[in-house]
Every structure is written in structure tokens, then in C-alpha cells.
PDB file of C-alpha atoms in Angstrom:
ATOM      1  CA  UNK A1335      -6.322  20.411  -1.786  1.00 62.00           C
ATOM      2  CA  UNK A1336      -5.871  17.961  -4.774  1.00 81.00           C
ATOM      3  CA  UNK A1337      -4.448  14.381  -3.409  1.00 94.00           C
ATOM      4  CA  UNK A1338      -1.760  12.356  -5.936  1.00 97.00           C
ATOM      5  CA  UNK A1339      -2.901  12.423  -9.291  1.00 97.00           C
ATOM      6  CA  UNK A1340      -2.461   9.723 -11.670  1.00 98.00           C
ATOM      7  CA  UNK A1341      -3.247   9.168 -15.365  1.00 96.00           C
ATOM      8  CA  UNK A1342      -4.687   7.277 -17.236  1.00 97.00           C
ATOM      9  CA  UNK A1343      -7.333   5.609 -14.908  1.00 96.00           C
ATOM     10  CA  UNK A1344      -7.284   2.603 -17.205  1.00 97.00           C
ATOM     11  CA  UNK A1345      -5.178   1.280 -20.024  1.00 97.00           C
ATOM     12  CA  UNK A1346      -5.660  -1.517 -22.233  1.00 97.00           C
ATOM     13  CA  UNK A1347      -2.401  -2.352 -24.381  1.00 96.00           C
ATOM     14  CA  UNK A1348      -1.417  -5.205 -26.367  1.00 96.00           C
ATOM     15  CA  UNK A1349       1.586  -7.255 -26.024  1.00 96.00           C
ATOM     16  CA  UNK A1350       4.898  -5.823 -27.112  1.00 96.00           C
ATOM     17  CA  UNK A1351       3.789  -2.479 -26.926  1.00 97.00           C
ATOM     18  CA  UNK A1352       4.853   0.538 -24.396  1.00 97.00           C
ATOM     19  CA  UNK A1353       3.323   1.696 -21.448  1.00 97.00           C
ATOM     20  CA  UNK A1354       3.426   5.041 -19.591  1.00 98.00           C
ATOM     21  CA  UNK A1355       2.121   5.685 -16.538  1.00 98.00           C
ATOM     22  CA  UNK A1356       1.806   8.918 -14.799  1.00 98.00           C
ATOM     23  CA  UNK A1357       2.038  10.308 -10.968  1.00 98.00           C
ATOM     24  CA  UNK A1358       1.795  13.752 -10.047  1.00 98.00           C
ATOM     25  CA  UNK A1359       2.411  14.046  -6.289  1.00 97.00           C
ATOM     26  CA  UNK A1360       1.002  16.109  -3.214  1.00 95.00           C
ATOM     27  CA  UNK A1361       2.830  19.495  -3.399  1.00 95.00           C
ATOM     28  CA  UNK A1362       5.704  19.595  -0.847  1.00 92.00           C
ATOM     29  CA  UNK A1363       5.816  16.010  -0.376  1.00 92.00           C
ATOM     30  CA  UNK A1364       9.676  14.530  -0.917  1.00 90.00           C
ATOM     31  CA  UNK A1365       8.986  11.380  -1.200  1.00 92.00           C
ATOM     32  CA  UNK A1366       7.091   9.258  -4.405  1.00 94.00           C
ATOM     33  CA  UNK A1367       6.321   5.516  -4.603  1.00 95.00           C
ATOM     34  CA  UNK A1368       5.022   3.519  -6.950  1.00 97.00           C
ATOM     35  CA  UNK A1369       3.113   0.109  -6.035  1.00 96.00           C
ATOM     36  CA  UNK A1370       1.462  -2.979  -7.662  1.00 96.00           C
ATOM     37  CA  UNK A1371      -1.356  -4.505  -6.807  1.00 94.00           C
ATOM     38  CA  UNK A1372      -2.198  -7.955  -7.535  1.00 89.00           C
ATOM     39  CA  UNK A1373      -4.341 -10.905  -5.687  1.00 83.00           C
ATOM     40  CA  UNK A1374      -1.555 -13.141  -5.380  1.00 84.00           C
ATOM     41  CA  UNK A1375       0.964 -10.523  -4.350  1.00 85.00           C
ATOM     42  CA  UNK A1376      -0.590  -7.618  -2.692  1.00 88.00           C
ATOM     43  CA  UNK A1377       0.308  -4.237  -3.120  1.00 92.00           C
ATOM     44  CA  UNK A1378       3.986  -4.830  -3.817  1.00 92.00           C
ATOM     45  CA  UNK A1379       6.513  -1.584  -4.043  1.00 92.00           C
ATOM     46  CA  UNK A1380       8.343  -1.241  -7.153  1.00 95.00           C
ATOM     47  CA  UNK A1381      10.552   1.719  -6.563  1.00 95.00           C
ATOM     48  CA  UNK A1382      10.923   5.150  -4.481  1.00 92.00           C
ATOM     49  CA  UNK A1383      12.293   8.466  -4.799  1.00 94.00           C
ATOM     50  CA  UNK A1384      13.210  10.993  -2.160  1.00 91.00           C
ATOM     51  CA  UNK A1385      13.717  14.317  -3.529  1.00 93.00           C
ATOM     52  CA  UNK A1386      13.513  13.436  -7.166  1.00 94.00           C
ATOM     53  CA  UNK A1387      16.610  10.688  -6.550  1.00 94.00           C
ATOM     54  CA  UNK A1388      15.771   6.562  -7.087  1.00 94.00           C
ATOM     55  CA  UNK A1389      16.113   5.602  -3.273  1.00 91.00           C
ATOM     56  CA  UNK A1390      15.330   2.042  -3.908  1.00 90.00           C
ATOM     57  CA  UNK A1391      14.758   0.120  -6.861  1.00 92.00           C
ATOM     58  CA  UNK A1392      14.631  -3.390  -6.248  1.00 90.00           C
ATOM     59  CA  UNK A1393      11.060  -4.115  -6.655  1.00 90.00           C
ATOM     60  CA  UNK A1394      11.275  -3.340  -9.753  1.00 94.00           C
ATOM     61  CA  UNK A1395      10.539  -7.147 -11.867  1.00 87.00           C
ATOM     62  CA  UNK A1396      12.591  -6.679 -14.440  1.00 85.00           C
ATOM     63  CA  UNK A1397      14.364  -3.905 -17.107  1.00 91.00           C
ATOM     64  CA  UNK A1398      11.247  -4.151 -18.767  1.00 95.00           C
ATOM     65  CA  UNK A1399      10.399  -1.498 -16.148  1.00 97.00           C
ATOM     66  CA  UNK A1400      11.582   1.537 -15.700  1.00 97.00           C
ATOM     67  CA  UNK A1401      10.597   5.089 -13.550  1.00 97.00           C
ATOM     68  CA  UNK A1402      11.957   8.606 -13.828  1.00 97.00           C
ATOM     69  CA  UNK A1403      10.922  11.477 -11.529  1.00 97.00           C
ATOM     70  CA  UNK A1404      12.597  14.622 -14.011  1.00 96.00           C
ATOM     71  CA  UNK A1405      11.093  17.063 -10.734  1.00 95.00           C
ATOM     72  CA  UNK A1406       9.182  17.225  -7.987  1.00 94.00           C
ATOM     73  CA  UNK A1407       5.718  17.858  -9.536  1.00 95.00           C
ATOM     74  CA  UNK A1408       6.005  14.406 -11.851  1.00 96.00           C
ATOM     75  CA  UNK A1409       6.985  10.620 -12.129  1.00 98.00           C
ATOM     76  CA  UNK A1410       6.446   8.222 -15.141  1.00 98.00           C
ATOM     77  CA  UNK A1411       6.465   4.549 -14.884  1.00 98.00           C
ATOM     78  CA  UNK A1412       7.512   2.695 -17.973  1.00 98.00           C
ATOM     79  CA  UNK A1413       7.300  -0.648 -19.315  1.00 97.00           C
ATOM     80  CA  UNK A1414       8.599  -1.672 -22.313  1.00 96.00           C
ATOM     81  CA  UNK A1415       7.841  -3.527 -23.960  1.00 96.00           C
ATOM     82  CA  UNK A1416       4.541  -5.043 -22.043  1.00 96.00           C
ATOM     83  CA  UNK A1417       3.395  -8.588 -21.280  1.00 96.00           C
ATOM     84  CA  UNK A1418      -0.005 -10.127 -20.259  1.00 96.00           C
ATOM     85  CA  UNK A1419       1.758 -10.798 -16.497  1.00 94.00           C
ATOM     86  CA  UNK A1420       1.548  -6.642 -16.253  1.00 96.00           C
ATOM     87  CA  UNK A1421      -2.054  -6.561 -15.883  1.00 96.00           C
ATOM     88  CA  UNK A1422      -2.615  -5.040 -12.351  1.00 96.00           C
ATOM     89  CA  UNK A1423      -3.385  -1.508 -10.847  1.00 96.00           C
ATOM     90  CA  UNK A1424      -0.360   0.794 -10.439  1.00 98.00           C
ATOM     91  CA  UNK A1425      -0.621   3.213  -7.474  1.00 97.00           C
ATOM     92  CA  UNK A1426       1.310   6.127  -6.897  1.00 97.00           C
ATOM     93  CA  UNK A1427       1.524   7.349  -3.816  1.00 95.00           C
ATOM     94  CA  UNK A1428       3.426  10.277  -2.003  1.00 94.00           C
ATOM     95  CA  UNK A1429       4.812  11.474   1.661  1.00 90.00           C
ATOM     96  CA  UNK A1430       6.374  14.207   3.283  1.00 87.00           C
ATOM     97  CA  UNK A1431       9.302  12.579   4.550  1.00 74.00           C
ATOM     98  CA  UNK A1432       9.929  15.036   7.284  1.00 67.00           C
ATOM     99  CA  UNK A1433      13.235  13.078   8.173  1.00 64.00           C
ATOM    100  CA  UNK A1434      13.236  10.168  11.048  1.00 59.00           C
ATOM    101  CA  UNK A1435       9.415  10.480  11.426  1.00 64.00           C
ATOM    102  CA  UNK A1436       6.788   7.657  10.667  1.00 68.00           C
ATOM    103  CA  UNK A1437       4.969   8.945   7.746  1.00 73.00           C
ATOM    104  CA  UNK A1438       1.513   8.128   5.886  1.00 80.00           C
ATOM    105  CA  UNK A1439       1.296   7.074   2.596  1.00 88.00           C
ATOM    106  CA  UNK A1440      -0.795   9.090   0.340  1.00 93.00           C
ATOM    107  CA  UNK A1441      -2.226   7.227  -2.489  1.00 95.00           C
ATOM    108  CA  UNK A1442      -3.427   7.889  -6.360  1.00 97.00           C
ATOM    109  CA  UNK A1443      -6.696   5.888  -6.878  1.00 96.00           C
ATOM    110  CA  UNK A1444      -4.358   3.840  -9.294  1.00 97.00           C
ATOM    111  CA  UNK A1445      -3.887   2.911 -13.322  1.00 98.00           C
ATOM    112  CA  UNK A1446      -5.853  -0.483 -13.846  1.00 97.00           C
ATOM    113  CA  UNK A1447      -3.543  -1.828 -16.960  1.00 97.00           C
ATOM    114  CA  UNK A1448      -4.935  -4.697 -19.203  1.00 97.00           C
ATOM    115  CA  UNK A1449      -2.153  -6.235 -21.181  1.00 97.00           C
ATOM    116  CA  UNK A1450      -3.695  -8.064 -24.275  1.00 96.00           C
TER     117      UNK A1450
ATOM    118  CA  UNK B 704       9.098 -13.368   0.353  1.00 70.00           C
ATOM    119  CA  UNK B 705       6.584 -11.933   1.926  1.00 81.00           C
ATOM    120  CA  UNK B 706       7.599 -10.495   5.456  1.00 91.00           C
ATOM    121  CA  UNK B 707       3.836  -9.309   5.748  1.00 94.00           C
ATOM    122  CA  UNK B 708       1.001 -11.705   5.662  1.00 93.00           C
ATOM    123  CA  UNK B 709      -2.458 -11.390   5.684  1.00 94.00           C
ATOM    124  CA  UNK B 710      -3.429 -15.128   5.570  1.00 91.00           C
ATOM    125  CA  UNK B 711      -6.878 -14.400   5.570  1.00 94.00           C
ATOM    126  CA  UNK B 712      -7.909 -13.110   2.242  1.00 93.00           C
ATOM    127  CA  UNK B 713     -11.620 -12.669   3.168  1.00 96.00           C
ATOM    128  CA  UNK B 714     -13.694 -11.887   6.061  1.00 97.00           C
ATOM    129  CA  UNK B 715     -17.750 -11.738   6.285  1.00 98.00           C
ATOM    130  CA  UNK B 716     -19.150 -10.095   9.561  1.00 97.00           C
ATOM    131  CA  UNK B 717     -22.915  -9.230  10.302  1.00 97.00           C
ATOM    132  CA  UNK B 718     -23.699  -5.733  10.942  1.00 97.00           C
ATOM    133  CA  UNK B 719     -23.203  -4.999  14.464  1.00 97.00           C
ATOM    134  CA  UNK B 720     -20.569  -7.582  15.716  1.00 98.00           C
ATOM    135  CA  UNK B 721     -16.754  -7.438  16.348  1.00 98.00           C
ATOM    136  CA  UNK B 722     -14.668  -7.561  12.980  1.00 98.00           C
ATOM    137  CA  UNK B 723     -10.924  -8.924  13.784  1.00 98.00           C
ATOM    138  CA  UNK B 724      -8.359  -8.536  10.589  1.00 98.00           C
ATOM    139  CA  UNK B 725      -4.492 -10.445  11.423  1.00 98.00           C
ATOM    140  CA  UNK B 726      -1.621  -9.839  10.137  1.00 97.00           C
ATOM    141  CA  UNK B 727       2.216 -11.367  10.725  1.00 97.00           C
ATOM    142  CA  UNK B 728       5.196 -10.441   9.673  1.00 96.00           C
ATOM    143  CA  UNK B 729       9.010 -11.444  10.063  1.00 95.00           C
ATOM    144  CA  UNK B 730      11.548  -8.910   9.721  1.00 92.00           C
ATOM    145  CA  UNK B 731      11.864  -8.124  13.657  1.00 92.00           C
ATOM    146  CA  UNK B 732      12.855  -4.686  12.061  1.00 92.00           C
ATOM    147  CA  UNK B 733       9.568  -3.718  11.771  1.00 93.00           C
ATOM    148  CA  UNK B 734       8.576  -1.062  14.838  1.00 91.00           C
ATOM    149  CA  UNK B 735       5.898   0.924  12.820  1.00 93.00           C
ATOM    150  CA  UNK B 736       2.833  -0.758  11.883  1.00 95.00           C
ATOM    151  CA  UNK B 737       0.121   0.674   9.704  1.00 94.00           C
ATOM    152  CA  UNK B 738      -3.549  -0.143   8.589  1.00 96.00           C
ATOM    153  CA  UNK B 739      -4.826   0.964   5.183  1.00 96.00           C
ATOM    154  CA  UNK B 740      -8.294   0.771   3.867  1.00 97.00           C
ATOM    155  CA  UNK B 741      -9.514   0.592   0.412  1.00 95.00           C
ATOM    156  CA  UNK B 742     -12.433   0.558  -1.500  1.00 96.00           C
ATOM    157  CA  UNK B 743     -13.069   0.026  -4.912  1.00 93.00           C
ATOM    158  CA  UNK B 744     -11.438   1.752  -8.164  1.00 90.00           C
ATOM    159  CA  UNK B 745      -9.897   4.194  -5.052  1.00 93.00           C
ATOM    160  CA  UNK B 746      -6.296   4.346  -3.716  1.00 95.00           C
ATOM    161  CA  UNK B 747      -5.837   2.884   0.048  1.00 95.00           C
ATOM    162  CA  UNK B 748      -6.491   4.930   2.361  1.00 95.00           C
ATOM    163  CA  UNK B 749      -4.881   5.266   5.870  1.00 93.00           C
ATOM    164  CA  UNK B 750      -6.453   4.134   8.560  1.00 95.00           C
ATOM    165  CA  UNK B 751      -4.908   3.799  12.065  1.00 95.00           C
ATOM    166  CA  UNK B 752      -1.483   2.944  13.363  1.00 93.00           C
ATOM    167  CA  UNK B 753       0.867   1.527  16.011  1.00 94.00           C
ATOM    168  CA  UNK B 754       4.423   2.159  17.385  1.00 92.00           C
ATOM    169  CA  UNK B 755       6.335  -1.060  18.874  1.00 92.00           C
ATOM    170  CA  UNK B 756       6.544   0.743  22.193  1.00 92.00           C
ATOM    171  CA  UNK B 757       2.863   0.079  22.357  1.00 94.00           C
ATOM    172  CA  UNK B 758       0.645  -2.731  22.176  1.00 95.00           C
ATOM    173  CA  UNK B 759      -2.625  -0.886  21.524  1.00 97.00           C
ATOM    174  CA  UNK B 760      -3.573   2.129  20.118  1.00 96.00           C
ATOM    175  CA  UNK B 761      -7.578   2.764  19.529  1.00 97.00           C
ATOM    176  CA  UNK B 762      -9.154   5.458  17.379  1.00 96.00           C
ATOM    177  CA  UNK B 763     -13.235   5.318  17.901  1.00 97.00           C
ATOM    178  CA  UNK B 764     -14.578   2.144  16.861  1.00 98.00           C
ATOM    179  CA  UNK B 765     -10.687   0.901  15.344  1.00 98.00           C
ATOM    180  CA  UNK B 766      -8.800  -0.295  17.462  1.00 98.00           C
ATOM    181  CA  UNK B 767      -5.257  -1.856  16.784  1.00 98.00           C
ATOM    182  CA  UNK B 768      -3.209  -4.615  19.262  1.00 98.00           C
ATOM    183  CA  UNK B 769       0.775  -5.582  18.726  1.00 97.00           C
ATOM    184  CA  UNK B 770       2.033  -8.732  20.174  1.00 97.00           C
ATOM    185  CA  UNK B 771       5.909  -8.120  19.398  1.00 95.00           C
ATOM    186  CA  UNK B 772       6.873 -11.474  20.723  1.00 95.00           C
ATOM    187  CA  UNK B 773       4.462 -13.508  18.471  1.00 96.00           C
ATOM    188  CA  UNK B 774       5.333 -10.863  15.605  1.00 96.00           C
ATOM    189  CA  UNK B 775       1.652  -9.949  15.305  1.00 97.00           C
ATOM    190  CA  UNK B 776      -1.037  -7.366  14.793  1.00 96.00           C
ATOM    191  CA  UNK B 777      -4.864  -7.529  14.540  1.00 98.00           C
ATOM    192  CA  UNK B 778      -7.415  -4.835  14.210  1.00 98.00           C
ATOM    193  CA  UNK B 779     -10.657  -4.688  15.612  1.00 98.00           C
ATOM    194  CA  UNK B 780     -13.474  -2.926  14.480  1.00 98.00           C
ATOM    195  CA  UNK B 781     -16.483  -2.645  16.846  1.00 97.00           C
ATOM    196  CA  UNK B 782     -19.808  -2.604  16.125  1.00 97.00           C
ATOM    197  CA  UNK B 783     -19.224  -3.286  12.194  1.00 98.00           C
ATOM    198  CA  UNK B 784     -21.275  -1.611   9.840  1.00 97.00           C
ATOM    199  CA  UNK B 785     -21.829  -1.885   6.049  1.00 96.00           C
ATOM    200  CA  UNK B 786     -19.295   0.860   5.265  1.00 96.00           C
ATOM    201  CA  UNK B 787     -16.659  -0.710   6.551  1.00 98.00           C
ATOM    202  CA  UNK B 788     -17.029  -3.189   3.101  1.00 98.00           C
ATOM    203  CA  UNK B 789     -13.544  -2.935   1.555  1.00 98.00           C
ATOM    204  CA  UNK B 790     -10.112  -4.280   1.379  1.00 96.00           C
ATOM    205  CA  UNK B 791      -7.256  -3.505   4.510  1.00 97.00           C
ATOM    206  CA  UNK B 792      -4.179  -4.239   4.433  1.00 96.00           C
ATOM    207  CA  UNK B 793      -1.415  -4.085   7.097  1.00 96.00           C
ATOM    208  CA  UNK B 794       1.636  -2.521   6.334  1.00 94.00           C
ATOM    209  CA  UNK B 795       5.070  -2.119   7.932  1.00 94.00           C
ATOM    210  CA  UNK B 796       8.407  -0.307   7.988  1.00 91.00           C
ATOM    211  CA  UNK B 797      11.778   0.083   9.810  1.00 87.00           C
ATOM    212  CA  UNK B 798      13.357   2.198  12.017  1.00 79.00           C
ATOM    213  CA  UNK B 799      16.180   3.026   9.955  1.00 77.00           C
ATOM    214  CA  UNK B 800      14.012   3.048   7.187  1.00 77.00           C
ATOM    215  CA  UNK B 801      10.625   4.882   8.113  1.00 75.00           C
ATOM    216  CA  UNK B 802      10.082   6.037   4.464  1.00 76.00           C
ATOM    217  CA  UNK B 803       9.529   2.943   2.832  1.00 83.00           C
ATOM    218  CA  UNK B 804       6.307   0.664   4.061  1.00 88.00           C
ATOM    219  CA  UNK B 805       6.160  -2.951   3.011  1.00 91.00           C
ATOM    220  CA  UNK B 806       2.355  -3.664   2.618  1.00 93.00           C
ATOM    221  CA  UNK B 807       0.588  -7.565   2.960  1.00 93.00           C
ATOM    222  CA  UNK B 808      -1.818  -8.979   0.407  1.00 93.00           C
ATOM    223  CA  UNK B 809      -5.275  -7.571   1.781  1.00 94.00           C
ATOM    224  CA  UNK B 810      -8.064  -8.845   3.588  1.00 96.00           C
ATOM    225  CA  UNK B 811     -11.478  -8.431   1.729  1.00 96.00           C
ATOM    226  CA  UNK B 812     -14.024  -7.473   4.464  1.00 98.00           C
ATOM    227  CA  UNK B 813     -17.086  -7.331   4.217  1.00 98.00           C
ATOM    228  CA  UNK B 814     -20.007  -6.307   6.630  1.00 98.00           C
ATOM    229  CA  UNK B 815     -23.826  -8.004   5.724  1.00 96.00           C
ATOM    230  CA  UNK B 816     -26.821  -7.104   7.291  1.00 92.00           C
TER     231      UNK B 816
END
């Protein structure tokens, strides 16, 4: 049973340019997050969907970033244009949201991005 | 602001001996709590969790305590072994909310010899 699946597993842009990252979720799961992970700030949420709809959005830093989830089977994160302060690992990470019930996360093993 | 913290951002146990990871946090919202575990170049992985009607929960040699009225949560890990190397992090979320976990910044473990 494949887990999330995210691509690339490492990116290494310069300054100015765009960045795409990609999250395929769990099949059947509702609900898609993506995360940041830094040293100083953990792994900080960013932005969820539940059934394809932007739930909440106010992790995101700044409308340099930006996420779309067009279905079920896909999210993109997007930042445009980059800076050196977006190096981190991106996760993406999934759950079944079965209504009021505690769920697990289930994670991507992540995007390491290098900003140049 | 961070309404999880992990003020300890590294731990070094010997092999064998109790391993105790804290964690606080400050939105008295919070009634799910959550440990993750994650190892290098992988996502986190979940590891054990607690309701707020409880104030321990155990799962073999994990074991996690609540103290609601201090607003804390450790977890134990007895004997430690080499393994158990990686990076946990508490995590939390709401009862109107139980979707959305807000995660701390990570405690780097790690289990010698």
C-alpha cells in the first residue's frame, strides 16, 4: 500500500526563481497538509485541505506561497519567486478525516529545498 | 508563537536506561496529544498518543503521561536502545478542530552504547 508520495526528494534553486512541490496523498484520505520543517521553528503547518477545499491557510509566510489541490489524488506547493529563507524540508502529509475523530498524520518523507 | 514546546532540543541516553522527552503547550484547547518519531531523510512517523481524559496511556516500552493542570506531557521510553536514535516531536490539536495538529520543534534523541 504506497504511503504519501512526494516529488522531488531534493531541489536546489536559485534566488528569484519558482518552485513546485508535489504531494500525492494516501487513496481515500480527505484530508492533505503541508508542513515545514526548520531547527528554529519545528515542523510548522502551512496550509490544509479537506476534500480538495483550502481549510486553513494561515501558515502560509507570505503570497510568495501558494498551494492548489485540483483533486483528490494531487497537491502542488508553490513559491514564487524563492528566497534563501525557503531552504527547509516540505512534508506532505495526509488523513482520513473520518469526521469528529482524532486522526494520525501520515507523512511524505519530505522535499529538502536549497535556495541559492 | 509557539503553543507547543519542546525546550529540550537534544537528549543523549545510554543503552538500557529510562529516556524522558517533555513537552508544554498553552492553548488549554488542546485534548489530543500525539508523539511522532522521525529519522533521517524520512517523514515522521506516529508513534503513540493520549486523550485529556487520561493521564497515561503505554504501548510496550512507550509510555506517555498528561499533567493537564501543569499543561504538560512527557514520554518515556524504557529500556532505550540504539534504534530509538531520531528526532520526536509532540504534537497537539483541538476538540473542535481534530484535523489539524500543531507540532513542537523536536527533540533529537539519541541512544549510545
Amino acid at each position: 500500500d504506497a504511503g504519501v508520495i512526494q516529488s522531488p526528494r531534493h531541489e536546489v534553486t536559485e534566488m528569484g526563481q519558482e518552485v513546485t512541490l508535489r504531494c500525492k496523498p494516501i487513496s481515500g484520505h480527505n484530508s492533505l497538509f503541508w508542513y515545514r520543517q526548520t531547527m528554529m521553528r519545528g515542523l510548522e503547518l502551512l496550509i490544509y485541505f479537506n476534500n480538495n477545499v483550502p481549510i486553513d491557510d494561515s501558515g502560509m509566510p507570505e503570497d510568495r506561497f501558494s498551494a492548489k489541490m485540483p483533486n483528490a489524488s494531487f497537491s502542488t506547493l508553490k513559491i514564487q519567486p524563492s528566497e534563501p529563507r525557503d531552504s527547509a524540508v516540505y512534508f506532505c502529509a495526509s488523513s482520513p478525516n473520518r469526521g469528529n475523530v482524532n486522526e494520525k498524520l501520515f507523512f511524505g518523507s519530505g522535499t529538502q529545498l536549497s535556495v541559492l | 508563537d509557539q503553543q507547543v514546546k519542546q525546550n529540550s532540543p537534544s537528549l543523549s541516553v545510554q543503552e538500557g536506561r529510562i529516556s524522558i522527552l517533555n513537552c508544554d503547550y498553552t492553548n488549554s484547547m488542546f485534548d489530543y496529544f500525539l508523539w511522532y518519531k522521525k529519522y533521517p531523510a524520512e517523514g515522521p512517523t506516529f508513534l503513540i498518543s493520549i486523550s485529556s481524559i487520561k493521564d497515561k496511556n503505554e504501548d510496550g516500552r512507550f509510555t506517555v503521561f498528561l499533567n493537564k493542570s501543569a499543561k504538560h506531557l512527557s514520554l518515556h521510553i524504557v529500556p532505550s536502545q540504539p534504534g530509538d536514535s531520531a528526532v520526536y516531536f509532540c504534537a497537539a490539536s483541538t476538540f473542535y478542530n481534530t484535523d489539524k495538529l500543531i507540532f513542537g520543534t523536536g527533540t533529537r534523541l539519541q541512544v549510545f552504547p
